[in-house]
CSV table of C-alpha atoms in Angstrom, one decimal:
chain,number,residue,atom,x,y,z
U,1,VAL,CA,-13.3,4.9,-14.3
U,2,TYR,CA,-12.3,7.8,-16.2
U,3,GLU,CA,-10.0,9.2,-13.7
U,4,ALA,CA,-8.2,5.8,-13.8
U,5,VAL,CA,-8.2,6.0,-17.4
U,6,SER,CA,-6.9,9.5,-17.5
U,7,ARG,CA,-4.1,8.3,-15.0
U,8,CYS,CA,-3.1,5.6,-17.7
U,9,ASN,CA,-2.9,8.2,-20.4
U,10,SER,CA,-0.7,10.2,-17.8
U,11,ALA,CA,1.4,7.2,-17.1
U,12,ILE,CA,1.9,7.0,-20.9
U,13,MET,CA,2.7,10.6,-21.6
U,14,VAL,CA,5.1,10.8,-19.0
U,15,THR,CA,6.7,7.4,-20.1
U,16,ALA,CA,7.6,9.3,-23.5
U,17,GLN,CA,8.7,12.2,-22.0
U,18,ALA,CA,11.0,10.6,-19.5
U,19,LEU,CA,12.6,7.8,-22.2
U,20,ALA,CA,13.0,11.1,-24.8
U,21,SER,CA,15.3,12.7,-21.8
U,22,GLY,CA,17.1,9.1,-21.2
U,23,THR,CA,15.8,8.9,-17.8
U,24,ILE,CA,14.5,5.4,-18.1
U,25,THR,CA,15.7,2.7,-20.7
U,26,THR,CA,13.2,1.5,-23.6
U,27,GLU,CA,12.9,-1.8,-22.0
U,28,GLN,CA,11.3,0.1,-19.0
U,29,ALA,CA,9.1,2.5,-21.2
U,30,ASP,CA,7.9,-0.6,-22.7
U,31,LEU,CA,7.1,-2.2,-19.6
U,32,PHE,CA,5.7,0.5,-18.1
U,33,VAL,CA,3.1,1.3,-21.4
U,34,LYS,CA,2.1,-2.3,-21.5
U,35,GLN,CA,1.2,-1.7,-18.1
U,36,ALA,CA,-0.6,1.3,-18.4
U,37,ARG,CA,-2.3,0.3,-21.9
U,38,ALA,CA,-3.9,-3.0,-20.1
U,39,LEU,CA,-5.2,-1.4,-17.3
U,40,ARG,CA,-7.0,1.7,-19.5
U,41,GLY,CA,-8.3,-1.3,-21.2
U,42,TRP,CA,-9.9,-2.9,-18.1
U,43,TYR,CA,-11.1,0.4,-17.0
U,44,HIS,CA,-12.9,1.2,-20.7
U,45,PHE,CA,-14.3,-2.2,-20.4
U,46,GLU,CA,-15.6,-1.6,-16.8
U,47,ALA,CA,-17.3,1.7,-18.5
U,48,TRP,CA,-18.6,-0.5,-21.2
U,49,ARG,CA,-20.2,-2.9,-19.2
U,50,MET,CA,-21.9,-0.3,-16.7
U,51,TRP,CA,-22.9,1.7,-19.6
U,52,ALA,CA,-24.1,-0.8,-22.2
U,53,GLY,CA,-21.3,0.1,-24.7
U,54,LYS,CA,-22.5,3.7,-25.1
U,55,VAL,CA,-18.9,4.8,-23.5
U,56,PRO,CA,-16.1,7.2,-25.0
U,57,TYR,CA,-12.4,5.5,-25.4
U,58,VAL,CA,-9.9,8.3,-24.7
U,59,ASP,CA,-6.3,7.4,-24.9
U,60,GLU,CA,-3.4,9.9,-24.9
U,61,ASN,CA,-3.8,11.4,-28.1
U,62,THR,CA,-7.5,12.2,-27.7
U,63,ASP,CA,-9.2,15.4,-28.7
U,64,GLN,CA,-11.7,16.4,-26.0
U,65,ALA,CA,-13.4,18.7,-28.3
U,66,THR,CA,-14.3,15.8,-30.5
U,67,LEU,CA,-15.1,13.3,-28.1
U,68,THR,CA,-18.3,11.2,-28.5
U,69,ASN,CA,-19.9,8.0,-27.3
U,70,THR,CA,-21.5,7.0,-30.4
U,71,GLU,CA,-18.4,4.7,-31.6
U,72,ASP,CA,-18.1,0.9,-30.7
U,73,ILE,CA,-15.0,1.0,-29.0
U,74,SER,CA,-14.7,-2.8,-28.4
U,75,ASP,CA,-11.8,-3.4,-30.7
U,76,LYS,CA,-9.8,-0.4,-29.2
U,77,ILE,CA,-10.7,-1.6,-25.7
U,78,ILE,CA,-9.5,-5.5,-26.8
U,79,ALA,CA,-6.3,-4.3,-28.5
U,80,ASP,CA,-5.4,-2.1,-24.8
U,81,LEU,CA,-6.0,-5.7,-23.3
U,82,THR,CA,-3.5,-7.0,-25.8
U,83,GLU,CA,-0.7,-5.4,-24.8
U,84,GLY,CA,-1.0,-6.7,-21.4
U,85,THR,CA,-0.5,-10.1,-22.7
U,86,ASN,CA,2.8,-9.4,-23.8
U,87,LEU,CA,4.2,-8.7,-20.0
U,88,PRO,CA,6.4,-10.8,-18.3
U,89,LEU,CA,4.8,-13.7,-16.1
U,90,ASP,CA,6.9,-12.3,-13.1
U,91,MET,CA,6.5,-8.9,-12.2
U,92,ASP,CA,8.1,-9.2,-8.6
U,93,GLN,CA,4.8,-8.3,-6.7
U,94,VAL,CA,1.3,-9.0,-6.0
U,95,GLY,CA,-1.2,-6.4,-7.5
U,96,ARG,CA,0.2,-5.7,-10.4
U,97,PHE,CA,-0.9,-6.8,-14.2
U,98,ASN,CA,1.5,-9.2,-15.3
U,99,LYS,CA,1.1,-11.8,-18.5
U,100,THR,CA,-1.8,-14.0,-16.9
U,101,VAL,CA,-3.7,-11.5,-15.0
U,102,SER,CA,-4.1,-10.0,-19.0
U,103,GLN,CA,-4.7,-12.8,-20.4
U,104,VAL,CA,-7.6,-13.7,-17.6
U,105,LEU,CA,-9.3,-10.1,-18.5
U,106,LEU,CA,-8.8,-9.8,-22.1
U,107,ALA,CA,-10.9,-13.5,-21.9
U,108,LYS,CA,-13.5,-11.8,-20.0
U,109,ALA,CA,-13.7,-9.3,-22.5
U,110,MET,CA,-13.4,-11.1,-25.5
U,111,MET,CA,-16.6,-13.2,-24.2
U,112,GLN,CA,-18.7,-10.4,-23.1
U,113,MET,CA,-18.3,-8.0,-25.8
U,114,LYS,CA,-17.6,-10.5,-29.0
U,115,HIS,CA,-18.9,-13.7,-27.7
U,116,ASP,CA,-15.3,-14.7,-28.8
U,117,TYR,CA,-15.4,-18.1,-26.3
U,118,ALA,CA,-13.2,-20.0,-28.7
U,119,GLY,CA,-10.7,-17.1,-28.2
U,120,ALA,CA,-11.1,-16.7,-24.8
U,121,LEU,CA,-10.7,-20.6,-24.5
U,122,VAL,CA,-7.3,-20.6,-25.6
U,123,LEU,CA,-6.1,-17.8,-23.5
U,124,LEU,CA,-7.6,-19.1,-20.3
U,125,ASN,CA,-5.9,-22.5,-21.2
U,126,GLN,CA,-3.0,-20.6,-21.2
U,127,ALA,CA,-3.5,-18.6,-18.2
U,128,LYS,CA,-3.7,-22.3,-16.1
U,129,THR,CA,0.2,-22.8,-16.5
U,130,GLY,CA,0.8,-18.8,-15.6
U,131,THR,CA,1.9,-17.4,-12.5
U,132,LYS,CA,0.4,-14.9,-10.1
U,133,PRO,CA,2.4,-11.5,-10.9
U,134,ASN,CA,5.0,-12.0,-8.1
U,135,GLY,CA,5.9,-15.7,-10.1
U,136,ASP,CA,4.1,-17.4,-7.5
U,137,PRO,CA,1.8,-20.4,-9.4
U,138,ILE,CA,-1.8,-20.5,-9.4
U,139,GLY,CA,-4.1,-22.9,-9.3
U,140,LEU,CA,-7.0,-24.5,-6.7
U,141,ALA,CA,-7.0,-24.7,-3.1
U,142,ALA,CA,-7.6,-27.9,-1.5
U,143,THR,CA,-11.0,-27.0,-0.2
U,144,TYR,CA,-13.2,-24.4,-0.9
U,145,GLY,CA,-13.5,-22.6,2.5
U,146,GLU,CA,-9.7,-21.9,2.0
U,147,VAL,CA,-10.2,-19.2,-0.3
U,148,PHE,CA,-12.1,-16.8,2.8
U,149,ASP,CA,-9.5,-17.6,5.2
U,150,ILE,CA,-7.2,-14.7,5.7
U,151,VAL,CA,-4.2,-16.5,6.4
U,152,ASN,CA,-4.7,-17.6,3.0
U,153,ARG,CA,-4.6,-14.2,1.6
U,154,ASN,CA,-3.1,-14.0,-1.9
U,155,GLY,CA,-3.5,-17.7,-1.9
U,156,ILE,CA,-2.8,-19.7,-4.8
U,157,GLU,CA,-6.4,-19.4,-6.3
U,158,SER,CA,-5.7,-15.2,-6.2
U,159,VAL,CA,-4.9,-14.5,-10.0
U,160,TYR,CA,-5.1,-10.7,-9.1
U,161,THR,CA,-5.8,-9.2,-6.1
U,162,VAL,CA,-6.1,-5.4,-5.4
U,163,GLN,CA,-3.5,-4.0,-3.5
U,164,TYR,CA,-3.6,-1.1,-0.7
U,165,SER,CA,-0.5,0.8,0.9
U,166,VAL,CA,-0.6,4.4,2.1
U,167,ASN,CA,2.7,5.3,3.9
U,168,ASP,CA,3.9,2.1,5.4
U,169,GLY,CA,7.3,1.5,3.8
U,170,SER,CA,6.3,-1.1,1.4
U,171,GLY,CA,6.9,0.8,-1.4
U,172,GLY,CA,3.4,0.8,-2.6
């Protein structure tokens, strides 16, 4: 989990360097940072769930010498996940975080960490009209069994699915 957090922090730091050197635009940098923060929030949330909230929060400015696991990091997790709700609906690819995915994950964190069911319900109702990261609509399959049929991979009920790709020319 913390390897993934480290990669998110590295992406944020490299993005800042690329922006400073003029390699990327401010719009591109904002998009990269929002995605990295949403992912970092998700990984911290997963750690929080695994270790009963006794986890350190690590961001790109953390001093490893003073890092502890005694602080309540739930507000920082919520803040990171909230950044993802500012992403576009259409990210042009399945497997990326977008606004809808971020709303669903933020709602889950709000319910589990803060018991904020009313706030989560607002996000989930908004997410019902959202899209998958590639811009396709989300909804319910005609029958329950369709969800598990391989021909429906990344089907209408798949709000977010992890995609794996290595050296296959797909750009992943």
